[in-house]
Amino acid sequence: MEGQVWEVLVSIEPKDGIRDPEGESIARYLFHASGRGHVRRVRVGKLLRVEVVARSREEAVEVVRRACDELRLYNPAAHTCRIWSEVRA
């Protein structure tokens, strides 16, 4: 396929209101237990970096968006999914 190489980033995080046990543990045991009580909350998510060859940034994002939806890489009821791209040098 012809085109430019785009780095598409996918951020998957728990929705507000959804409990995040991993984030709670990090806040409790790493921050609060070490005297860093000013940290209010920690949320843990995933960041995927996907290299895509596409004719445009919009096409690259759409390819990854479709893959995320079709392959169920996240649960829309429990997670937010943000997708954006940058030009790969």
PDB file of N, CA and C in Angstrom:
ATOM      1  N   MET A   1       0.840  -1.179   0.000  1.00  0.00           N
ATOM      2  CA  MET A   1       0.000   0.000   0.000  1.00  0.00           C
ATOM      3  C   MET A   1       0.884   1.240   0.000  1.00  0.00           C
ATOM      4  N   GLU A   2       0.506   2.212  -0.787  1.00  0.00           N
ATOM      5  CA  GLU A   2       1.223   3.482  -0.826  1.00  0.00           C
ATOM      6  C   GLU A   2       0.738   4.399   0.270  1.00  0.00           C
ATOM      7  N   GLY A   3       1.603   5.287   0.665  1.00  0.00           N
ATOM      8  CA  GLY A   3       1.207   6.264   1.662  1.00  0.00           C
ATOM      9  C   GLY A   3       2.349   6.590   2.585  1.00  0.00           C
ATOM     10  N   GLN A   4       2.022   7.242   3.632  1.00  0.00           N
ATOM     11  CA  GLN A   4       2.965   7.690   4.642  1.00  0.00           C
ATOM     12  C   GLN A   4       2.791   6.825   5.887  1.00  0.00           C
ATOM     13  N   VAL A   5       3.865   6.691   6.652  1.00  0.00           N
ATOM     14  CA  VAL A   5       3.778   5.941   7.906  1.00  0.00           C
ATOM     15  C   VAL A   5       3.290   6.895   8.995  1.00  0.00           C
ATOM     16  N   TRP A   6       2.214   6.492   9.642  1.00  0.00           N
ATOM     17  CA  TRP A   6       1.625   7.278  10.728  1.00  0.00           C
ATOM     18  C   TRP A   6       1.713   6.472  12.008  1.00  0.00           C
ATOM     19  N   GLU A   7       2.013   7.136  13.088  1.00  0.00           N
ATOM     20  CA  GLU A   7       1.933   6.488  14.389  1.00  0.00           C
ATOM     21  C   GLU A   7       0.573   6.853  14.969  1.00  0.00           C
ATOM     22  N   VAL A   8      -0.249   5.838  15.177  1.00  0.00           N
ATOM     23  CA  VAL A   8      -1.581   6.047  15.741  1.00  0.00           C
ATOM     24  C   VAL A   8      -1.537   5.586  17.188  1.00  0.00           C
ATOM     25  N   LEU A   9      -1.981   6.458  18.067  1.00  0.00           N
ATOM     26  CA  LEU A   9      -1.966   6.159  19.499  1.00  0.00           C
ATOM     27  C   LEU A   9      -3.380   5.895  19.974  1.00  0.00           C
ATOM     28  N   VAL A  10      -3.509   4.868  20.798  1.00  0.00           N
ATOM     29  CA  VAL A  10      -4.802   4.479  21.353  1.00  0.00           C
ATOM     30  C   VAL A  10      -4.667   4.472  22.871  1.00  0.00           C
ATOM     31  N   SER A  11      -5.464   5.279  23.526  1.00  0.00           N
ATOM     32  CA  SER A  11      -5.476   5.340  24.984  1.00  0.00           C
ATOM     33  C   SER A  11      -6.779   4.721  25.478  1.00  0.00           C
ATOM     34  N   ILE A  12      -6.657   3.679  26.296  1.00  0.00           N
ATOM     35  CA  ILE A  12      -7.825   2.993  26.850  1.00  0.00           C
ATOM     36  C   ILE A  12      -7.764   3.148  28.367  1.00  0.00           C
ATOM     37  N   GLU A  13      -8.801   3.778  28.933  1.00  0.00           N
ATOM     38  CA  GLU A  13      -8.823   4.049  30.370  1.00  0.00           C
ATOM     39  C   GLU A  13     -10.198   3.734  30.939  1.00  0.00           C
ATOM     40  N   PRO A  14     -10.257   3.414  32.231  1.00  0.00           N
ATOM     41  CA  PRO A  14     -11.564   3.202  32.859  1.00  0.00           C
ATOM     42  C   PRO A  14     -12.375   4.500  32.823  1.00  0.00           C
ATOM     43  N   LYS A  15     -13.661   4.375  32.592  1.00  0.00           N
ATOM     44  CA  LYS A  15     -14.542   5.547  32.618  1.00  0.00           C
ATOM     45  C   LYS A  15     -14.630   6.084  34.034  1.00  0.00           C
ATOM     46  N   ASP A  16     -14.908   7.389  34.144  1.00  0.00           N
ATOM     47  CA  ASP A  16     -15.167   7.964  35.462  1.00  0.00           C
ATOM     48  C   ASP A  16     -16.345   7.222  36.072  1.00  0.00           C
ATOM     49  N   GLY A  17     -16.261   6.949  37.347  1.00  0.00           N
ATOM     50  CA  GLY A  17     -17.332   6.227  38.024  1.00  0.00           C
ATOM     51  C   GLY A  17     -17.115   4.728  38.051  1.00  0.00           C
ATOM     52  N   ILE A  18     -16.196   4.224  37.211  1.00  0.00           N
ATOM     53  CA  ILE A  18     -15.859   2.797  37.210  1.00  0.00           C
ATOM     54  C   ILE A  18     -14.657   2.619  38.136  1.00  0.00           C
ATOM     55  N   ARG A  19     -14.758   1.697  39.054  1.00  0.00           N
ATOM     56  CA  ARG A  19     -13.686   1.446  40.015  1.00  0.00           C
ATOM     57  C   ARG A  19     -12.429   0.962  39.292  1.00  0.00           C
ATOM     58  N   ASP A  20     -11.279   1.406  39.760  1.00  0.00           N
ATOM     59  CA  ASP A  20      -9.991   1.035  39.182  1.00  0.00           C
ATOM     60  C   ASP A  20      -9.097   0.477  40.295  1.00  0.00           C
ATOM     61  N   PRO A  21      -9.216  -0.824  40.611  1.00  0.00           N
ATOM     62  CA  PRO A  21      -8.453  -1.408  41.721  1.00  0.00           C
ATOM     63  C   PRO A  21      -6.937  -1.251  41.569  1.00  0.00           C
ATOM     64  N   GLU A  22      -6.439  -1.360  40.346  1.00  0.00           N
ATOM     65  CA  GLU A  22      -4.991  -1.218  40.146  1.00  0.00           C
ATOM     66  C   GLU A  22      -4.544   0.211  40.469  1.00  0.00           C
ATOM     67  N   GLY A  23      -5.298   1.181  40.008  1.00  0.00           N
ATOM     68  CA  GLY A  23      -4.991   2.575  40.320  1.00  0.00           C
ATOM     69  C   GLY A  23      -5.095   2.865  41.806  1.00  0.00           C
ATOM     70  N   GLU A  24      -6.108   2.285  42.457  1.00  0.00           N
ATOM     71  CA  GLU A  24      -6.272   2.469  43.907  1.00  0.00           C
ATOM     72  C   GLU A  24      -5.074   1.905  44.665  1.00  0.00           C
ATOM     73  N   SER A  25      -4.595   0.736  44.241  1.00  0.00           N
ATOM     74  CA  SER A  25      -3.435   0.117  44.898  1.00  0.00           C
ATOM     75  C   SER A  25      -2.182   0.966  44.719  1.00  0.00           C
ATOM     76  N   ILE A  26      -1.975   1.481  43.528  1.00  0.00           N
ATOM     77  CA  ILE A  26      -0.808   2.336  43.280  1.00  0.00           C
ATOM     78  C   ILE A  26      -0.878   3.579  44.152  1.00  0.00           C
ATOM     79  N   ALA A  27      -2.049   4.195  44.212  1.00  0.00           N
ATOM     80  CA  ALA A  27      -2.208   5.396  45.043  1.00  0.00           C
ATOM     81  C   ALA A  27      -1.937   5.073  46.509  1.00  0.00           C
ATOM     82  N   ARG A  28      -2.498   3.978  46.979  1.00  0.00           N
ATOM     83  CA  ARG A  28      -2.390   3.626  48.398  1.00  0.00           C
ATOM     84  C   ARG A  28      -0.970   3.214  48.783  1.00  0.00           C
ATOM     85  N   TYR A  29      -0.394   2.278  48.038  1.00  0.00           N
ATOM     86  CA  TYR A  29       0.860   1.671  48.472  1.00  0.00           C
ATOM     87  C   TYR A  29       2.111   2.386  47.972  1.00  0.00           C
ATOM     88  N   LEU A  30       2.043   3.048  46.856  1.00  0.00           N
ATOM     89  CA  LEU A  30       3.234   3.742  46.374  1.00  0.00           C
ATOM     90  C   LEU A  30       3.264   5.202  46.797  1.00  0.00           C
ATOM     91  N   PHE A  31       2.149   5.872  46.691  1.00  0.00           N
ATOM     92  CA  PHE A  31       2.135   7.297  47.005  1.00  0.00           C
ATOM     93  C   PHE A  31       1.840   7.575  48.471  1.00  0.00           C
ATOM     94  N   HIS A  32       0.702   7.125  48.948  1.00  0.00           N
ATOM     95  CA  HIS A  32       0.293   7.462  50.317  1.00  0.00           C
ATOM     96  C   HIS A  32       1.210   6.829  51.365  1.00  0.00           C
ATOM     97  N   ALA A  33       1.578   5.569  51.181  1.00  0.00           N
ATOM     98  CA  ALA A  33       2.421   4.884  52.164  1.00  0.00           C
ATOM     99  C   ALA A  33       3.820   5.489  52.239  1.00  0.00           C
ATOM    100  N   SER A  34       4.245   6.169  51.182  1.00  0.00           N
ATOM    101  CA  SER A  34       5.581   6.778  51.187  1.00  0.00           C
ATOM    102  C   SER A  34       5.530   8.263  51.547  1.00  0.00           C
ATOM    103  N   GLY A  35       4.392   8.688  52.111  1.00  0.00           N
ATOM    104  CA  GLY A  35       4.282  10.065  52.568  1.00  0.00           C
ATOM    105  C   GLY A  35       3.894  11.068  51.505  1.00  0.00           C
ATOM    106  N   ARG A  36       3.420  10.595  50.383  1.00  0.00           N
ATOM    107  CA  ARG A  36       2.996  11.492  49.308  1.00  0.00           C
ATOM    108  C   ARG A  36       1.470  11.580  49.276  1.00  0.00           C
ATOM    109  N   GLY A  37       0.906  11.995  50.393  1.00  0.00           N
ATOM    110  CA  GLY A  37      -0.548  12.042  50.541  1.00  0.00           C
ATOM    111  C   GLY A  37      -1.233  13.081  49.689  1.00  0.00           C
ATOM    112  N   HIS A  38      -0.461  13.964  49.047  1.00  0.00           N
ATOM    113  CA  HIS A  38      -1.068  14.972  48.185  1.00  0.00           C
ATOM    114  C   HIS A  38      -1.617  14.376  46.888  1.00  0.00           C
ATOM    115  N   VAL A  39      -1.233  13.129  46.564  1.00  0.00           N
ATOM    116  CA  VAL A  39      -1.774  12.459  45.377  1.00  0.00           C
ATOM    117  C   VAL A  39      -3.186  12.009  45.702  1.00  0.00           C
ATOM    118  N   ARG A  40      -4.151  12.525  44.981  1.00  0.00           N
ATOM    119  CA  ARG A  40      -5.563  12.269  45.279  1.00  0.00           C
ATOM    120  C   ARG A  40      -6.052  10.963  44.666  1.00  0.00           C
ATOM    121  N   ARG A  41      -5.691  10.715  43.398  1.00  0.00           N
ATOM    122  CA  ARG A  41      -6.222   9.544  42.712  1.00  0.00           C
ATOM    123  C   ARG A  41      -5.274   9.142  41.592  1.00  0.00           C
ATOM    124  N   VAL A  42      -5.206   7.855  41.328  1.00  0.00           N
ATOM    125  CA  VAL A  42      -4.431   7.317  40.216  1.00  0.00           C
ATOM    126  C   VAL A  42      -5.371   6.464  39.381  1.00  0.00           C
ATOM    127  N   ARG A  43      -5.354   6.652  38.077  1.00  0.00           N
ATOM    128  CA  ARG A  43      -6.127   5.823  37.146  1.00  0.00           C
ATOM    129  C   ARG A  43      -5.125   5.131  36.228  1.00  0.00           C
ATOM    130  N   VAL A  44      -5.297   3.848  36.007  1.00  0.00           N
ATOM    131  CA  VAL A  44      -4.386   3.074  35.175  1.00  0.00           C
ATOM    132  C   VAL A  44      -5.081   2.752  33.861  1.00  0.00           C
ATOM    133  N   GLY A  45      -4.356   2.934  32.778  1.00  0.00           N
ATOM    134  CA  GLY A  45      -4.900   2.624  31.460  1.00  0.00           C
ATOM    135  C   GLY A  45      -3.839   1.960  30.605  1.00  0.00           C
ATOM    136  N   LYS A  46      -4.150   1.839  29.329  1.00  0.00           N
ATOM    137  CA  LYS A  46      -3.226   1.247  28.365  1.00  0.00           C
ATOM    138  C   LYS A  46      -2.991   2.256  27.254  1.00  0.00           C
ATOM    139  N   LEU A  47      -1.765   2.275  26.749  1.00  0.00           N
ATOM    140  CA  LEU A  47      -1.441   3.089  25.587  1.00  0.00           C
ATOM    141  C   LEU A  47      -0.882   2.168  24.521  1.00  0.00           C
ATOM    142  N   LEU A  48      -1.548   2.114  23.386  1.00  0.00           N
ATOM    143  CA  LEU A  48      -1.085   1.312  22.255  1.00  0.00           C
ATOM    144  C   LEU A  48      -0.483   2.255  21.223  1.00  0.00           C
ATOM    145  N   ARG A  49       0.652   1.894  20.664  1.00  0.00           N
ATOM    146  CA  ARG A  49       1.273   2.647  19.571  1.00  0.00           C
ATOM    147  C   ARG A  49       1.247   1.744  18.351  1.00  0.00           C
ATOM    148  N   VAL A  50       0.520   2.167  17.332  1.00  0.00           N
ATOM    149  CA  VAL A  50       0.313   1.343  16.146  1.00  0.00           C
ATOM    150  C   VAL A  50       0.860   2.094  14.937  1.00  0.00           C
ATOM    151  N   GLU A  51       1.776   1.478  14.187  1.00  0.00           N
ATOM    152  CA  GLU A  51       2.268   2.099  12.957  1.00  0.00           C
ATOM    153  C   GLU A  51       1.383   1.665  11.806  1.00  0.00           C
ATOM    154  N   VAL A  52       0.900   2.642  11.049  1.00  0.00           N
ATOM    155  CA  VAL A  52      -0.034   2.385   9.954  1.00  0.00           C
ATOM    156  C   VAL A  52       0.468   3.099   8.705  1.00  0.00           C
ATOM    157  N   VAL A  53       0.416   2.427   7.566  1.00  0.00           N
ATOM    158  CA  VAL A  53       0.690   3.078   6.287  1.00  0.00           C
ATOM    159  C   VAL A  53      -0.655   3.482   5.712  1.00  0.00           C
ATOM    160  N   ALA A  54      -0.816   4.774   5.470  1.00  0.00           N
ATOM    161  CA  ALA A  54      -2.088   5.285   4.956  1.00  0.00           C
ATOM    162  C   ALA A  54      -1.826   6.547   4.148  1.00  0.00           C
ATOM    163  N   ARG A  55      -2.810   6.914   3.347  1.00  0.00           N
ATOM    164  CA  ARG A  55      -2.682   8.110   2.516  1.00  0.00           C
ATOM    165  C   ARG A  55      -2.881   9.393   3.310  1.00  0.00           C
ATOM    166  N   SER A  56      -3.564   9.306   4.448  1.00  0.00           N
ATOM    167  CA  SER A  56      -3.813  10.508   5.248  1.00  0.00           C
ATOM    168  C   SER A  56      -3.895  10.134   6.724  1.00  0.00           C
ATOM    169  N   ARG A  57      -3.767  11.139   7.552  1.00  0.00           N
ATOM    170  CA  ARG A  57      -3.899  10.959   8.997  1.00  0.00           C
ATOM    171  C   ARG A  57      -5.286  10.414   9.331  1.00  0.00           C
ATOM    172  N   GLU A  58      -6.300  10.968   8.675  1.00  0.00           N
ATOM    173  CA  GLU A  58      -7.680  10.542   8.934  1.00  0.00           C
ATOM    174  C   GLU A  58      -7.879   9.070   8.594  1.00  0.00           C
ATOM    175  N   GLU A  59      -7.298   8.632   7.469  1.00  0.00           N
ATOM    176  CA  GLU A  59      -7.416   7.226   7.080  1.00  0.00           C
ATOM    177  C   GLU A  59      -6.715   6.324   8.101  1.00  0.00           C
ATOM    178  N   ALA A  60      -5.543   6.729   8.563  1.00  0.00           N
ATOM    179  CA  ALA A  60      -4.804   5.936   9.554  1.00  0.00           C
ATOM    180  C   ALA A  60      -5.614   5.780  10.834  1.00  0.00           C
ATOM    181  N   VAL A  61      -6.190   6.875  11.300  1.00  0.00           N
ATOM    182  CA  VAL A  61      -6.998   6.828  12.521  1.00  0.00           C
ATOM    183  C   VAL A  61      -8.216   5.937  12.319  1.00  0.00           C
ATOM    184  N   GLU A  62      -8.857   6.037  11.162  1.00  0.00           N
ATOM    185  CA  GLU A  62     -10.056   5.238  10.898  1.00  0.00           C
ATOM    186  C   GLU A  62      -9.732   3.743  10.849  1.00  0.00           C
ATOM    187  N   VAL A  63      -8.597   3.376  10.261  1.00  0.00           N
ATOM    188  CA  VAL A  63      -8.181   1.968  10.207  1.00  0.00           C
ATOM    189  C   VAL A  63      -8.040   1.414  11.628  1.00  0.00           C
ATOM    190  N   VAL A  64      -7.393   2.169  12.494  1.00  0.00           N
ATOM    191  CA  VAL A  64      -7.182   1.712  13.870  1.00  0.00           C
ATOM    192  C   VAL A  64      -8.492   1.726  14.651  1.00  0.00           C
ATOM    193  N   ARG A  65      -9.314   2.747  14.439  1.00  0.00           N
ATOM    194  CA  ARG A  65     -10.610   2.814  15.131  1.00  0.00           C
ATOM    195  C   ARG A  65     -11.466   1.583  14.792  1.00  0.00           C
ATOM    196  N   ARG A  66     -11.524   1.240  13.507  1.00  0.00           N
ATOM    197  CA  ARG A  66     -12.300   0.058  13.095  1.00  0.00           C
ATOM    198  C   ARG A  66     -11.740  -1.209  13.737  1.00  0.00           C
ATOM    199  N   ALA A  67     -10.421  -1.340  13.750  1.00  0.00           N
ATOM    200  CA  ALA A  67      -9.803  -2.529  14.349  1.00  0.00           C
ATOM    201  C   ALA A  67     -10.127  -2.614  15.839  1.00  0.00           C
ATOM    202  N   CYS A  68     -10.043  -1.494  16.542  1.00  0.00           N
ATOM    203  CA  CYS A  68     -10.348  -1.491  17.983  1.00  0.00           C
ATOM    204  C   CYS A  68     -11.788  -1.919  18.234  1.00  0.00           C
ATOM    205  N   ASP A  69     -12.704  -1.406  17.421  1.00  0.00           N
ATOM    206  CA  ASP A  69     -14.118  -1.749  17.591  1.00  0.00           C
ATOM    207  C   ASP A  69     -14.400  -3.201  17.211  1.00  0.00           C
ATOM    208  N   GLU A  70     -13.890  -3.633  16.056  1.00  0.00           N
ATOM    209  CA  GLU A  70     -14.183  -4.981  15.565  1.00  0.00           C
ATOM    210  C   GLU A  70     -13.502  -6.063  16.399  1.00  0.00           C
ATOM    211  N   LEU A  71     -12.302  -5.785  16.895  1.00  0.00           N
ATOM    212  CA  LEU A  71     -11.566  -6.778  17.682  1.00  0.00           C
ATOM    213  C   LEU A  71     -11.849  -6.667  19.175  1.00  0.00           C
ATOM    214  N   ARG A  72     -12.706  -5.734  19.534  1.00  0.00           N
ATOM    215  CA  ARG A  72     -13.122  -5.520  20.926  1.00  0.00           C
ATOM    216  C   ARG A  72     -11.916  -5.353  21.852  1.00  0.00           C
ATOM    217  N   LEU A  73     -11.039  -4.423  21.494  1.00  0.00           N
ATOM    218  CA  LEU A  73      -9.865  -4.167  22.317  1.00  0.00           C
ATOM    219  C   LEU A  73     -10.204  -3.450  23.608  1.00  0.00           C
ATOM    220  N   TYR A  74     -11.430  -2.971  23.710  1.00  0.00           N
ATOM    221  CA  TYR A  74     -11.879  -2.300  24.928  1.00  0.00           C
ATOM    222  C   TYR A  74     -13.371  -2.534  25.088  1.00  0.00           C
ATOM    223  N   ASN A  75     -13.851  -2.344  26.300  1.00  0.00           N
ATOM    224  CA  ASN A  75     -15.273  -2.502  26.596  1.00  0.00           C
ATOM    225  C   ASN A  75     -15.879  -1.106  26.680  1.00  0.00           C
ATOM    226  N   PRO A  76     -16.697  -0.701  25.693  1.00  0.00           N
ATOM    227  CA  PRO A  76     -17.244   0.657  25.693  1.00  0.00           C
ATOM    228  C   PRO A  76     -18.106   0.978  26.909  1.00  0.00           C
ATOM    229  N   ALA A  77     -18.619  -0.033  27.593  1.00  0.00           N
ATOM    230  CA  ALA A  77     -19.424   0.219  28.790  1.00  0.00           C
ATOM    231  C   ALA A  77     -18.540   0.605  29.979  1.00  0.00           C
ATOM    232  N   ALA A  78     -17.282   0.155  29.968  1.00  0.00           N
ATOM    233  CA  ALA A  78     -16.405   0.372  31.115  1.00  0.00           C
ATOM    234  C   ALA A  78     -15.204   1.272  30.826  1.00  0.00           C
ATOM    235  N   HIS A  79     -14.881   1.456  29.547  1.00  0.00           N
ATOM    236  CA  HIS A  79     -13.666   2.189  29.202  1.00  0.00           C
ATOM    237  C   HIS A  79     -13.929   3.326  28.223  1.00  0.00           C
ATOM    238  N   THR A  80     -13.057   4.323  28.276  1.00  0.00           N
ATOM    239  CA  THR A  80     -13.019   5.336  27.226  1.00  0.00           C
ATOM    240  C   THR A  80     -11.862   4.980  26.313  1.00  0.00           C
ATOM    241  N   CYS A  81     -12.020   5.278  25.042  1.00  0.00           N
ATOM    242  CA  CYS A  81     -10.990   4.983  24.056  1.00  0.00           C
ATOM    243  C   CYS A  81     -10.765   6.245  23.225  1.00  0.00           C
ATOM    244  N   ARG A  82      -9.552   6.785  23.309  1.00  0.00           N
ATOM    245  CA  ARG A  82      -9.191   7.953  22.500  1.00  0.00           C
ATOM    246  C   ARG A  82      -8.157   7.511  21.479  1.00  0.00           C
ATOM    247  N   ILE A  83      -8.328   7.959  20.239  1.00  0.00           N
ATOM    248  CA  ILE A  83      -7.424   7.572  19.160  1.00  0.00           C
ATOM    249  C   ILE A  83      -6.970   8.837  18.441  1.00  0.00           C
ATOM    250  N   TRP A  84      -5.666   8.974  18.261  1.00  0.00           N
ATOM    251  CA  TRP A  84      -5.126  10.113  17.518  1.00  0.00           C
ATOM    252  C   TRP A  84      -3.838   9.675  16.834  1.00  0.00           C
ATOM    253  N   SER A  85      -3.306  10.508  15.951  1.00  0.00           N
ATOM    254  CA  SER A  85      -2.109  10.109  15.213  1.00  0.00           C
ATOM    255  C   SER A  85      -1.112  11.250  15.107  1.00  0.00           C
ATOM    256  N   GLU A  86       0.104  10.842  14.828  1.00  0.00           N
ATOM    257  CA  GLU A  86       1.208  11.765  14.625  1.00  0.00           C
ATOM    258  C   GLU A  86       2.012  11.269  13.430  1.00  0.00           C
ATOM    259  N   VAL A  87       2.688  12.164  12.747  1.00  0.00           N
ATOM    260  CA  VAL A  87       3.541  11.763  11.632  1.00  0.00           C
ATOM    261  C   VAL A  87       4.751  11.045  12.199  1.00  0.00           C
ATOM    262  N   ARG A  88       5.063   9.907  11.623  1.00  0.00           N
ATOM    263  CA  ARG A  88       6.228   9.127  12.055  1.00  0.00           C
ATOM    264  C   ARG A  88       7.443   9.646  11.301  1.00  0.00           C
ATOM    265  N   ALA A  89       8.494   9.998  12.006  1.00  0.00           N
ATOM    266  CA  ALA A  89       9.699  10.556  11.369  1.00  0.00           C
ATOM    267  C   ALA A  89      10.492   9.490  10.644  1.00  0.00           C
TER     268      ALA A  89
END
